[in-house]
Amino acid sequence: MIPVNIPEIGEKEKAYLLECLDTGWISSEGPFVSKFEESFASYIGRNFGVAVANGSAALDIAVKSVGITEDDEVIMPTFTIISPAFSIVRQGGKPVLVDSDRLTWNMDVSQIEKKITSRTKAILVVHVYGHPVDMNPVIELCEKYNLYLIEDAAEMHGQTYYNKKCGSFGHLSIFSFYPNKHITTGEGGMILTNDEKLAGKCRELRNLCFNSKRRFVHEDIGWNYRMTNLQAALGVAQLERIESILIKKRNIGKLYNELLEDVEGIQKPLPATAYSDNVYWVYGLVFNDEQHGHHVIQKLSENKIGTRPFFWSMHEQPVFNQQGLFLGESYPVAEQLARCGWYLPSGLGIKEEEIRTVVKFFKKALNKV
Ligand SMILES: *Cc1c(COP(=O)(O)O)cnc(C)c1O
């Protein structure tokens, strides 16, 4: 069995976790939480970090903290995990969608400006699979139209855009520390910002909006989205070896690219753009033909090799269509990615021999179709 993801847990993680257990600090009050917030914010180049229960929680808080509410429009990619769209809709806002770029699979930033209206309040970018969104045009639009910029960098710990870290752009950024991310705390997330007031608001929202003047008096609706000391202990340990983690991710991607070099009928991930080298959060492929894709993936599954389909676009989500959202909208690139895109086992725990095995079965199956 070669699963789609195996996380890598080291000795440091065990030592720090034991420290939590030995000292009795297991809740969010423990010292690893602020340590993780400070060290992660500083690594990304931000002033403030607010650690939370998961990446989706970080998005809920980020969206609410900038005051997105009834009838506000937020421009975001249609091709993404559903979390950012849920966060917007929960606040009564309306996601306004943009199609993907055919090569990077990220939001096609040239399509944003025509979606801006008097109701647009923010642009929420999501960096997907390994390449950052082309940020400079987005930053210019946010300045020109006075919009909030929220960056979903859940898959991009340590990735850079023109040598500046992903997660350091815009008013707020969020990260996830789910086990398939570059750094994992089991479940976990963080909001980063340079704005002290926004950081304070995020801290309140994370903690049920407890009031500093009189405990148990509340002036806004918040969540219990706190991160525990146990989770933060893992995060502190993993951050200490982030550079070797990034090298490993890139090596996994490069090896797949090399081994699949002569294969036709699929689109492989772009190794680099003008602004970044692919970090291969996952090793994704897009088949030219949807049925061929299904056939190959079925064969891999029969040989106990795990895969995952690409995201399913927001405009084709039953949950949103039932609410009357995105009806009749079409985004052809995202639709093709969703139907023909799959990713192969590419977690940090994978071994070189396993990658060779995956490719061997992959080529065998593809040659038969
Ligand atoms: C993983 C992920 C999230 C959600 O994070 P969770 O911790 O799983 O809630 C949000 N956005 C993107 C782009 C992700 O990849």
mmCIF file of C-alpha atoms and ligand atoms in Angstrom:
data_model
loop_
_atom_site.group_PDB
_atom_site.id
_atom_site.type_symbol
_atom_site.label_atom_id
_atom_site.label_comp_id
_atom_site.label_asym_id
_atom_site.label_seq_id
_atom_site.Cartn_x
_atom_site.Cartn_y
_atom_site.Cartn_z
ATOM 1 C CA MET A 1 0.000 0.000 0.000
ATOM 2 C CA ILE A 2 1.342 3.445 -0.959
ATOM 3 C CA PRO A 3 -1.032 6.033 0.566
ATOM 4 C CA VAL A 4 -1.479 9.451 -0.980
ATOM 5 C CA ASN A 5 0.089 11.060 2.095
ATOM 6 C CA ILE A 6 2.262 9.956 4.999
ATOM 7 C CA PRO A 7 3.382 12.713 7.379
ATOM 8 C CA GLU A 8 6.891 12.763 8.817
ATOM 9 C CA ILE A 9 7.087 12.904 12.608
ATOM 10 C CA GLY A 10 10.538 13.331 14.145
ATOM 11 C CA GLU A 11 12.203 12.962 17.559
ATOM 12 C CA LYS A 12 11.814 16.683 18.360
ATOM 13 C CA GLU A 13 8.042 16.381 18.059
ATOM 14 C CA LYS A 14 8.047 13.516 20.557
ATOM 15 C CA ALA A 15 10.288 15.397 22.989
ATOM 16 C CA TYR A 16 8.166 18.571 22.916
ATOM 17 C CA LEU A 17 4.938 16.604 23.219
ATOM 18 C CA LEU A 18 6.318 14.771 26.253
ATOM 19 C CA GLU A 19 7.226 18.128 27.734
ATOM 20 C CA CYS A 20 3.538 19.142 27.491
ATOM 21 C CA LEU A 21 2.441 15.947 29.185
ATOM 22 C CA ASP A 22 5.111 16.114 31.887
ATOM 23 C CA THR A 23 4.337 19.731 32.748
ATOM 24 C CA GLY A 24 0.557 19.311 32.509
ATOM 25 C CA TRP A 25 0.216 22.123 29.928
ATOM 26 C CA ILE A 26 -2.187 20.563 27.457
ATOM 27 C CA SER A 27 -4.760 23.314 26.793
ATOM 28 C CA SER A 28 -4.414 26.464 24.718
ATOM 29 C CA GLU A 29 -2.920 28.214 27.767
ATOM 30 C CA GLY A 30 0.399 26.397 27.406
ATOM 31 C CA PRO A 31 3.672 28.114 26.407
ATOM 32 C CA PHE A 32 4.137 26.384 23.025
ATOM 33 C CA VAL A 33 1.145 28.268 21.579
ATOM 34 C CA SER A 34 2.675 31.732 21.772
ATOM 35 C CA LYS A 35 6.069 30.289 20.915
ATOM 36 C CA PHE A 36 4.638 28.793 17.729
ATOM 37 C CA GLU A 37 2.771 32.011 16.886
ATOM 38 C CA GLU A 38 5.913 34.087 17.289
ATOM 39 C CA SER A 39 8.288 31.755 15.494
ATOM 40 C CA PHE A 40 5.939 31.071 12.579
ATOM 41 C CA ALA A 41 5.011 34.748 12.114
ATOM 42 C CA SER A 42 8.670 35.680 12.177
ATOM 43 C CA TYR A 43 9.564 32.928 9.679
ATOM 44 C CA ILE A 44 6.944 34.232 7.212
ATOM 45 C CA GLY A 45 7.875 37.854 7.921
ATOM 46 C CA ARG A 46 4.761 39.043 9.704
ATOM 47 C CA ASN A 47 4.313 40.882 13.010
ATOM 48 C CA PHE A 48 1.468 38.832 14.503
ATOM 49 C CA GLY A 49 0.325 35.211 14.484
ATOM 50 C CA VAL A 50 -2.951 33.867 15.891
ATOM 51 C CA ALA A 51 -2.934 30.080 16.198
ATOM 52 C CA VAL A 52 -6.276 28.321 15.754
ATOM 53 C CA ALA A 53 -7.863 24.878 15.571
ATOM 54 C CA ASN A 54 -7.520 24.400 11.786
ATOM 55 C CA GLY A 55 -7.132 26.256 8.495
ATOM 56 C CA SER A 56 -10.874 26.533 7.873
ATOM 57 C CA ALA A 57 -11.282 28.168 11.292
ATOM 58 C CA ALA A 58 -8.502 30.600 10.345
ATOM 59 C CA LEU A 59 -10.501 31.538 7.230
ATOM 60 C CA ASP A 60 -13.720 32.028 9.236
ATOM 61 C CA ILE A 61 -11.888 34.393 11.541
ATOM 62 C CA ALA A 62 -10.002 36.226 8.779
ATOM 63 C CA VAL A 63 -13.184 36.848 6.779
ATOM 64 C CA LYS A 64 -15.156 38.053 9.797
ATOM 65 C CA SER A 65 -12.287 40.186 11.159
ATOM 66 C CA VAL A 66 -12.339 42.527 8.148
ATOM 67 C CA GLY A 67 -16.094 43.001 8.527
ATOM 68 C CA ILE A 68 -17.382 41.005 5.573
ATOM 69 C CA THR A 69 -21.123 40.837 6.034
ATOM 70 C CA GLU A 70 -24.505 40.676 4.285
ATOM 71 C CA ASP A 71 -24.278 41.417 0.535
ATOM 72 C CA ASP A 72 -20.523 42.103 0.511
ATOM 73 C CA GLU A 73 -18.811 40.526 -2.473
ATOM 74 C CA VAL A 74 -15.481 38.741 -2.206
ATOM 75 C CA ILE A 75 -13.595 37.769 -5.351
ATOM 76 C CA MET A 76 -11.956 34.337 -5.153
ATOM 77 C CA PRO A 77 -10.992 31.422 -7.428
ATOM 78 C CA THR A 78 -13.632 28.855 -8.343
ATOM 79 C CA PHE A 79 -10.951 26.144 -8.265
ATOM 80 C CA THR A 80 -10.137 25.672 -4.573
ATOM 81 C CA ILE A 81 -11.065 23.741 -1.457
ATOM 82 C CA ILE A 82 -14.500 24.861 -0.242
ATOM 83 C CA SER A 83 -13.312 26.401 3.058
ATOM 84 C CA PRO A 84 -12.885 30.030 1.884
ATOM 85 C CA ALA A 85 -16.283 30.029 0.135
ATOM 86 C CA PHE A 86 -17.960 28.612 3.265
ATOM 87 C CA SER A 87 -16.357 31.330 5.378
ATOM 88 C CA ILE A 88 -17.709 34.076 3.103
ATOM 89 C CA VAL A 89 -21.199 32.586 2.817
ATOM 90 C CA ARG A 90 -21.450 32.034 6.595
ATOM 91 C CA GLN A 91 -21.049 35.782 7.092
ATOM 92 C CA GLY A 92 -23.787 36.456 4.529
ATOM 93 C CA GLY A 93 -21.272 37.527 1.874
ATOM 94 C CA LYS A 94 -21.213 36.478 -1.752
ATOM 95 C CA PRO A 95 -18.230 34.746 -3.356
ATOM 96 C CA VAL A 96 -17.600 36.094 -6.856
ATOM 97 C CA LEU A 97 -15.634 33.584 -8.870
ATOM 98 C CA VAL A 98 -12.707 33.698 -11.269
ATOM 99 C CA ASP A 99 -11.410 30.907 -13.528
ATOM 100 C CA SER A 100 -7.961 29.308 -13.308
ATOM 101 C CA ASP A 101 -4.798 29.756 -15.301
ATOM 102 C CA ARG A 102 -4.229 26.748 -17.557
ATOM 103 C CA LEU A 103 -0.573 26.285 -16.577
ATOM 104 C CA THR A 104 -0.285 27.171 -12.875
ATOM 105 C CA TRP A 105 -3.883 26.112 -12.015
ATOM 106 C CA ASN A 106 -4.099 29.245 -9.865
ATOM 107 C CA MET A 107 -6.639 32.048 -10.194
ATOM 108 C CA ASP A 108 -6.235 33.814 -13.570
ATOM 109 C CA VAL A 109 -5.561 37.287 -12.204
ATOM 110 C CA SER A 110 -6.252 38.967 -15.564
ATOM 111 C CA GLN A 111 -9.934 38.117 -15.044
ATOM 112 C CA ILE A 112 -10.323 39.822 -11.665
ATOM 113 C CA GLU A 113 -10.838 43.471 -12.556
ATOM 114 C CA LYS A 114 -13.993 42.944 -14.612
ATOM 115 C CA LYS A 115 -15.570 41.238 -11.578
ATOM 116 C CA ILE A 116 -15.117 44.246 -9.297
ATOM 117 C CA THR A 117 -18.340 46.103 -8.424
ATOM 118 C CA SER A 118 -19.334 48.739 -5.856
ATOM 119 C CA ARG A 119 -20.091 45.854 -3.478
ATOM 120 C CA THR A 120 -16.671 44.208 -3.701
ATOM 121 C CA LYS A 121 -15.037 44.277 -0.302
ATOM 122 C CA ALA A 122 -12.079 41.911 -0.641
ATOM 123 C CA ILE A 123 -10.047 39.672 -2.885
ATOM 124 C CA LEU A 124 -9.282 36.276 -1.389
ATOM 125 C CA VAL A 125 -6.448 34.513 -3.206
ATOM 126 C CA VAL A 126 -5.709 30.806 -2.771
ATOM 127 C CA HIS A 127 -2.312 29.425 -3.777
ATOM 128 C CA VAL A 128 -2.932 25.900 -5.045
ATOM 129 C CA TYR A 129 -0.792 22.766 -5.255
ATOM 130 C CA GLY A 130 2.663 24.363 -5.447
ATOM 131 C CA HIS A 131 2.702 27.665 -7.298
ATOM 132 C CA PRO A 132 1.781 31.027 -5.804
ATOM 133 C CA VAL A 133 -0.856 33.241 -7.394
ATOM 134 C CA ASP A 134 0.691 36.062 -9.438
ATOM 135 C CA MET A 135 0.375 38.558 -6.568
ATOM 136 C CA ASN A 136 1.580 41.891 -7.987
ATOM 137 C CA PRO A 137 -1.479 42.499 -10.209
ATOM 138 C CA VAL A 138 -3.754 41.535 -7.294
ATOM 139 C CA ILE A 139 -1.999 43.912 -4.917
ATOM 140 C CA GLU A 140 -2.359 46.730 -7.479
ATOM 141 C CA LEU A 141 -6.101 46.078 -7.829
ATOM 142 C CA CYS A 142 -6.584 46.068 -4.059
ATOM 143 C CA GLU A 143 -4.830 49.426 -3.823
ATOM 144 C CA LYS A 144 -6.690 50.906 -6.797
ATOM 145 C CA TYR A 145 -10.154 49.882 -5.547
ATOM 146 C CA ASN A 146 -9.420 50.018 -1.813
ATOM 147 C CA LEU A 147 -10.117 46.326 -1.165
ATOM 148 C CA TYR A 148 -9.006 43.975 1.564
ATOM 149 C CA LEU A 149 -6.555 41.296 0.480
ATOM 150 C CA ILE A 150 -6.763 37.909 2.206
ATOM 151 C CA GLU A 151 -4.226 35.249 1.296
ATOM 152 C CA ASP A 152 -5.007 31.549 1.749
ATOM 153 C CA ALA A 153 -1.468 30.172 1.986
ATOM 154 C CA ALA A 154 -2.546 26.845 3.523
ATOM 155 C CA GLU A 155 -0.392 24.891 1.060
ATOM 156 C CA MET A 156 2.527 27.296 0.833
ATOM 157 C CA HIS A 157 4.610 27.333 4.040
ATOM 158 C CA GLY A 158 8.000 28.611 2.936
ATOM 159 C CA GLN A 159 7.118 29.092 -0.751
ATOM 160 C CA THR A 160 8.156 32.483 -2.138
ATOM 161 C CA TYR A 161 6.849 34.942 -4.736
ATOM 162 C CA TYR A 162 9.755 36.972 -6.141
ATOM 163 C CA ASN A 163 11.753 36.039 -3.006
ATOM 164 C CA LYS A 164 9.040 37.237 -0.620
ATOM 165 C CA LYS A 165 7.265 34.572 1.420
ATOM 166 C CA CYS A 166 3.723 33.515 0.606
ATOM 167 C CA GLY A 167 1.566 34.525 3.543
ATOM 168 C CA SER A 168 3.324 37.892 3.869
ATOM 169 C CA PHE A 169 1.053 39.718 1.394
ATOM 170 C CA GLY A 170 -2.151 41.615 2.015
ATOM 171 C CA HIS A 171 -4.000 42.449 5.217
ATOM 172 C CA LEU A 172 -4.303 38.888 6.495
ATOM 173 C CA SER A 173 -3.069 35.480 5.487
ATOM 174 C CA ILE A 174 -3.958 32.037 6.744
ATOM 175 C CA PHE A 175 -2.175 28.699 6.980
ATOM 176 C CA SER A 176 -3.312 25.141 7.729
ATOM 177 C CA PHE A 177 -1.305 22.518 9.607
ATOM 178 C CA TYR A 178 -3.314 19.480 8.528
ATOM 179 C CA PRO A 179 -1.144 16.317 8.131
ATOM 180 C CA ASN A 180 -0.759 16.760 4.370
ATOM 181 C CA LYS A 181 0.661 20.294 4.714
ATOM 182 C CA HIS A 182 4.386 21.062 4.872
ATOM 183 C CA ILE A 183 4.125 21.589 8.615
ATOM 184 C CA THR A 184 1.544 19.653 10.576
ATOM 185 C CA THR A 185 0.107 19.876 14.057
ATOM 186 C CA GLY A 186 -2.448 17.104 13.402
ATOM 187 C CA GLU A 187 -5.173 19.695 13.052
ATOM 188 C CA GLY A 188 -4.239 23.345 13.223
ATOM 189 C CA GLY A 189 -4.144 26.702 11.535
ATOM 190 C CA MET A 190 -2.870 30.247 11.882
ATOM 191 C CA ILE A 191 -3.830 33.760 10.862
ATOM 192 C CA LEU A 192 -0.970 36.182 10.200
ATOM 193 C CA THR A 193 -1.118 39.955 9.915
ATOM 194 C CA ASN A 194 1.011 43.066 10.409
ATOM 195 C CA ASP A 195 -1.986 45.014 11.724
ATOM 196 C CA GLU A 196 -2.143 45.038 15.516
ATOM 197 C CA LYS A 197 -5.877 45.863 15.599
ATOM 198 C CA LEU A 198 -6.761 43.050 13.204
ATOM 199 C CA ALA A 199 -4.609 40.653 15.238
ATOM 200 C CA GLY A 200 -6.507 41.670 18.374
ATOM 201 C CA LYS A 201 -9.852 41.154 16.629
ATOM 202 C CA CYS A 202 -8.724 37.699 15.449
ATOM 203 C CA ARG A 203 -7.707 36.765 19.000
ATOM 204 C CA GLU A 204 -11.141 37.795 20.272
ATOM 205 C CA LEU A 205 -12.959 35.858 17.539
ATOM 206 C CA ARG A 206 -10.863 32.770 18.315
ATOM 207 C CA ASN A 207 -11.880 32.889 21.948
ATOM 208 C CA LEU A 208 -15.681 33.407 21.929
ATOM 209 C CA CYS A 209 -15.168 37.193 21.965
ATOM 210 C CA PHE A 210 -14.510 37.215 25.693
ATOM 211 C CA ASN A 211 -14.345 40.829 26.790
ATOM 212 C CA SER A 212 -11.196 42.132 28.474
ATOM 213 C CA LYS A 213 -13.235 44.474 30.708
ATOM 214 C CA ARG A 214 -15.679 41.994 32.220
ATOM 215 C CA ARG A 215 -15.304 38.269 31.640
ATOM 216 C CA PHE A 216 -18.533 36.574 30.435
ATOM 217 C CA VAL A 217 -19.804 39.790 28.845
ATOM 218 C CA HIS A 218 -19.727 39.508 25.027
ATOM 219 C CA GLU A 219 -20.155 42.162 22.326
ATOM 220 C CA ASP A 220 -19.737 40.038 19.216
ATOM 221 C CA ILE A 221 -20.203 36.458 17.996
ATOM 222 C CA GLY A 222 -17.029 34.389 18.109
ATOM 223 C CA TRP A 223 -15.933 30.772 18.166
ATOM 224 C CA ASN A 224 -13.872 28.492 20.340
ATOM 225 C CA TYR A 225 -11.219 27.955 17.687
ATOM 226 C CA ARG A 226 -8.240 27.779 20.058
ATOM 227 C CA MET A 227 -5.154 25.653 19.330
ATOM 228 C CA THR A 228 -3.897 23.403 22.124
ATOM 229 C CA ASN A 229 -0.380 23.360 23.536
ATOM 230 C CA LEU A 230 -0.046 19.762 22.263
ATOM 231 C CA GLN A 231 -0.668 20.879 18.684
ATOM 232 C CA ALA A 232 1.624 23.891 19.001
ATOM 233 C CA ALA A 233 4.416 21.679 20.362
ATOM 234 C CA LEU A 234 4.369 19.735 17.082
ATOM 235 C CA GLY A 235 4.381 22.979 15.118
ATOM 236 C CA VAL A 236 7.411 24.382 16.949
ATOM 237 C CA ALA A 237 9.318 21.157 16.320
ATOM 238 C CA GLN A 238 8.458 21.025 12.614
ATOM 239 C CA LEU A 239 9.244 24.674 11.975
ATOM 240 C CA GLU A 240 12.792 24.024 13.187
ATOM 241 C CA ARG A 241 13.364 21.833 10.131
ATOM 242 C CA ILE A 242 11.232 23.648 7.558
ATOM 243 C CA GLU A 243 14.172 24.158 5.166
ATOM 244 C CA SER A 244 14.833 20.430 4.869
ATOM 245 C CA ILE A 245 11.087 19.811 4.505
ATOM 246 C CA LEU A 246 10.937 22.195 1.534
ATOM 247 C CA ILE A 247 13.970 20.574 -0.097
ATOM 248 C CA LYS A 248 12.330 17.182 0.286
ATOM 249 C CA LYS A 249 9.021 18.358 -1.231
ATOM 250 C CA ARG A 250 10.852 19.826 -4.214
ATOM 251 C CA ASN A 251 12.895 16.660 -4.670
ATOM 252 C CA ILE A 252 9.745 14.527 -4.706
ATOM 253 C CA GLY A 253 8.272 16.738 -7.447
ATOM 254 C CA LYS A 254 11.491 16.763 -9.452
ATOM 255 C CA LEU A 255 11.828 12.986 -9.329
ATOM 256 C CA TYR A 256 8.244 12.514 -10.570
ATOM 257 C CA ASN A 257 8.868 15.029 -13.367
ATOM 258 C CA GLU A 258 12.035 13.199 -14.390
ATOM 259 C CA LEU A 259 10.458 9.744 -14.335
ATOM 260 C CA LEU A 260 7.384 10.939 -16.256
ATOM 261 C CA GLU A 261 9.336 13.026 -18.737
ATOM 262 C CA ASP A 262 8.610 10.892 -21.799
ATOM 263 C CA VAL A 263 4.937 10.302 -20.962
ATOM 264 C CA GLU A 264 2.354 11.805 -23.315
ATOM 265 C CA GLY A 265 -1.342 12.432 -22.815
ATOM 266 C CA ILE A 266 -0.938 14.224 -19.499
ATOM 267 C CA GLN A 267 -0.124 17.749 -18.354
ATOM 268 C CA LYS A 268 2.568 17.717 -15.689
ATOM 269 C CA PRO A 269 3.062 20.428 -13.077
ATOM 270 C CA LEU A 270 5.011 23.469 -14.256
ATOM 271 C CA PRO A 271 8.510 23.305 -12.666
ATOM 272 C CA ALA A 272 8.853 27.093 -12.398
ATOM 273 C CA THR A 273 7.358 30.472 -13.258
ATOM 274 C CA ALA A 274 9.106 33.870 -13.472
ATOM 275 C CA TYR A 275 8.413 34.321 -9.752
ATOM 276 C CA SER A 276 8.743 30.886 -8.087
ATOM 277 C CA ASP A 277 10.000 27.348 -8.220
ATOM 278 C CA ASN A 278 7.182 24.853 -7.755
ATOM 279 C CA VAL A 279 7.138 23.518 -4.184
ATOM 280 C CA TYR A 280 4.904 20.549 -5.201
ATOM 281 C CA TRP A 281 2.624 20.622 -2.160
ATOM 282 C CA VAL A 282 1.084 17.677 -4.008
ATOM 283 C CA TYR A 283 2.235 16.156 -7.266
ATOM 284 C CA GLY A 284 -0.739 16.809 -9.547
ATOM 285 C CA LEU A 285 -1.391 15.699 -13.115
ATOM 286 C CA VAL A 286 -4.076 16.606 -15.612
ATOM 287 C CA PHE A 287 -5.069 13.945 -18.134
ATOM 288 C CA ASN A 288 -5.906 15.101 -21.668
ATOM 289 C CA ASP A 289 -8.849 12.729 -21.581
ATOM 290 C CA GLU A 290 -11.213 12.348 -18.622
ATOM 291 C CA GLN A 291 -11.947 8.651 -19.227
ATOM 292 C CA HIS A 292 -8.263 7.770 -19.588
ATOM 293 C CA GLY A 293 -7.710 9.456 -16.268
ATOM 294 C CA HIS A 294 -10.389 7.415 -14.530
ATOM 295 C CA HIS A 295 -9.012 4.230 -16.035
ATOM 296 C CA VAL A 296 -5.416 4.875 -14.926
ATOM 297 C CA ILE A 297 -6.493 5.904 -11.435
ATOM 298 C CA GLN A 298 -8.608 2.737 -11.146
ATOM 299 C CA LYS A 299 -5.575 0.630 -12.072
ATOM 300 C CA LEU A 300 -3.423 2.425 -9.487
ATOM 301 C CA SER A 301 -6.075 1.776 -6.877
ATOM 302 C CA GLU A 302 -6.138 -1.934 -7.764
ATOM 303 C CA ASN A 303 -2.391 -1.913 -7.101
ATOM 304 C CA LYS A 304 -2.944 -0.262 -3.706
ATOM 305 C CA ILE A 305 -1.633 3.146 -4.754
ATOM 306 C CA GLY A 306 -3.558 6.055 -3.261
ATOM 307 C CA THR A 307 -4.559 9.100 -5.309
ATOM 308 C CA ARG A 308 -6.938 12.021 -4.917
ATOM 309 C CA PRO A 309 -8.999 13.886 -7.483
ATOM 310 C CA PHE A 310 -8.405 17.635 -7.859
ATOM 311 C CA PHE A 311 -10.756 20.142 -6.224
ATOM 312 C CA TRP A 312 -14.342 20.392 -7.479
ATOM 313 C CA SER A 313 -15.059 23.996 -8.522
ATOM 314 C CA MET A 314 -17.213 26.255 -6.357
ATOM 315 C CA HIS A 315 -19.647 27.085 -9.197
ATOM 316 C CA GLU A 316 -20.497 23.381 -9.556
ATOM 317 C CA GLN A 317 -21.050 22.716 -5.832
ATOM 318 C CA PRO A 318 -24.550 21.377 -5.127
ATOM 319 C CA VAL A 319 -24.614 23.152 -1.755
ATOM 320 C CA PHE A 320 -24.193 26.548 -3.439
ATOM 321 C CA ASN A 321 -26.352 25.836 -6.489
ATOM 322 C CA GLN A 322 -29.215 24.836 -4.148
ATOM 323 C CA GLN A 323 -28.972 28.317 -2.633
ATOM 324 C CA GLY A 324 -29.221 29.867 -6.083
ATOM 325 C CA LEU A 325 -25.515 30.721 -6.256
ATOM 326 C CA PHE A 326 -23.467 30.569 -9.495
ATOM 327 C CA LEU A 327 -26.344 29.205 -11.593
ATOM 328 C CA GLY A 328 -25.470 29.205 -15.279
ATOM 329 C CA GLU A 329 -21.870 30.285 -14.618
ATOM 330 C CA SER A 330 -19.118 28.477 -16.464
ATOM 331 C CA TYR A 331 -15.352 28.437 -15.931
ATOM 332 C CA PRO A 332 -13.900 26.098 -18.548
ATOM 333 C CA VAL A 333 -10.351 25.738 -17.216
ATOM 334 C CA ALA A 334 -11.498 24.910 -13.684
ATOM 335 C CA GLU A 335 -14.077 22.485 -15.059
ATOM 336 C CA GLN A 336 -11.399 20.612 -16.964
ATOM 337 C CA LEU A 337 -9.019 20.563 -13.966
ATOM 338 C CA ALA A 338 -11.779 19.186 -11.743
ATOM 339 C CA ARG A 339 -12.609 16.386 -14.193
ATOM 340 C CA CYS A 340 -9.160 15.404 -15.439
ATOM 341 C CA GLY A 341 -6.829 16.313 -12.556
ATOM 342 C CA TRP A 342 -5.508 13.872 -9.960
ATOM 343 C CA TYR A 343 -2.604 13.834 -7.566
ATOM 344 C CA LEU A 344 -0.191 11.040 -6.828
ATOM 345 C CA PRO A 345 1.340 9.974 -3.477
ATOM 346 C CA SER A 346 3.639 12.862 -2.594
ATOM 347 C CA GLY A 347 3.656 13.312 1.203
ATOM 348 C CA LEU A 348 6.859 13.899 3.141
ATOM 349 C CA GLY A 349 7.042 10.295 4.327
ATOM 350 C CA ILE A 350 7.261 8.823 0.809
ATOM 351 C CA LYS A 351 10.429 6.951 -0.210
ATOM 352 C CA GLU A 352 12.219 7.174 -3.547
ATOM 353 C CA GLU A 353 11.507 3.502 -4.250
ATOM 354 C CA GLU A 354 7.786 4.103 -3.704
ATOM 355 C CA ILE A 355 7.804 6.951 -6.221
ATOM 356 C CA ARG A 356 9.453 4.624 -8.759
ATOM 357 C CA THR A 357 6.793 1.995 -8.067
ATOM 358 C CA VAL A 358 3.975 4.508 -8.539
ATOM 359 C CA VAL A 359 5.437 5.633 -11.864
ATOM 360 C CA LYS A 360 5.935 2.060 -13.048
ATOM 361 C CA PHE A 361 2.256 1.234 -12.502
ATOM 362 C CA PHE A 362 1.189 4.613 -13.846
ATOM 363 C CA LYS A 363 3.021 4.101 -17.155
ATOM 364 C CA LYS A 364 1.753 0.540 -17.468
ATOM 365 C CA ALA A 365 -1.860 1.669 -17.013
ATOM 366 C CA LEU A 366 -1.512 4.665 -19.332
ATOM 367 C CA ASN A 367 0.032 2.568 -22.105
ATOM 368 C CA LYS A 368 -3.000 0.272 -22.070
ATOM 369 C CA VAL A 369 -5.629 2.976 -22.628
HETATM 370 C C1 LIG B 1 -5.998 22.481 3.682
HETATM 371 C C2 LIG B 1 -6.539 23.737 3.148
HETATM 372 C C3 LIG B 1 -7.455 24.534 3.864
HETATM 373 C C4 LIG B 1 -8.181 24.061 5.095
HETATM 374 O O1 LIG B 1 -7.389 23.729 6.135
HETATM 375 P P1 LIG B 1 -7.936 22.716 7.274
HETATM 376 O O2 LIG B 1 -6.877 22.822 8.297
HETATM 377 O O3 LIG B 1 -8.032 21.375 6.654
HETATM 378 O O4 LIG B 1 -9.242 23.245 7.734
HETATM 379 C C5 LIG B 1 -7.814 25.757 3.352
HETATM 380 N N1 LIG B 1 -7.323 26.189 2.188
HETATM 381 C C6 LIG B 1 -6.491 25.444 1.446
HETATM 382 C C7 LIG B 1 -5.987 25.988 0.162
HETATM 383 C C8 LIG B 1 -6.070 24.190 1.893
HETATM 384 O O5 LIG B 1 -5.259 23.446 1.145
#
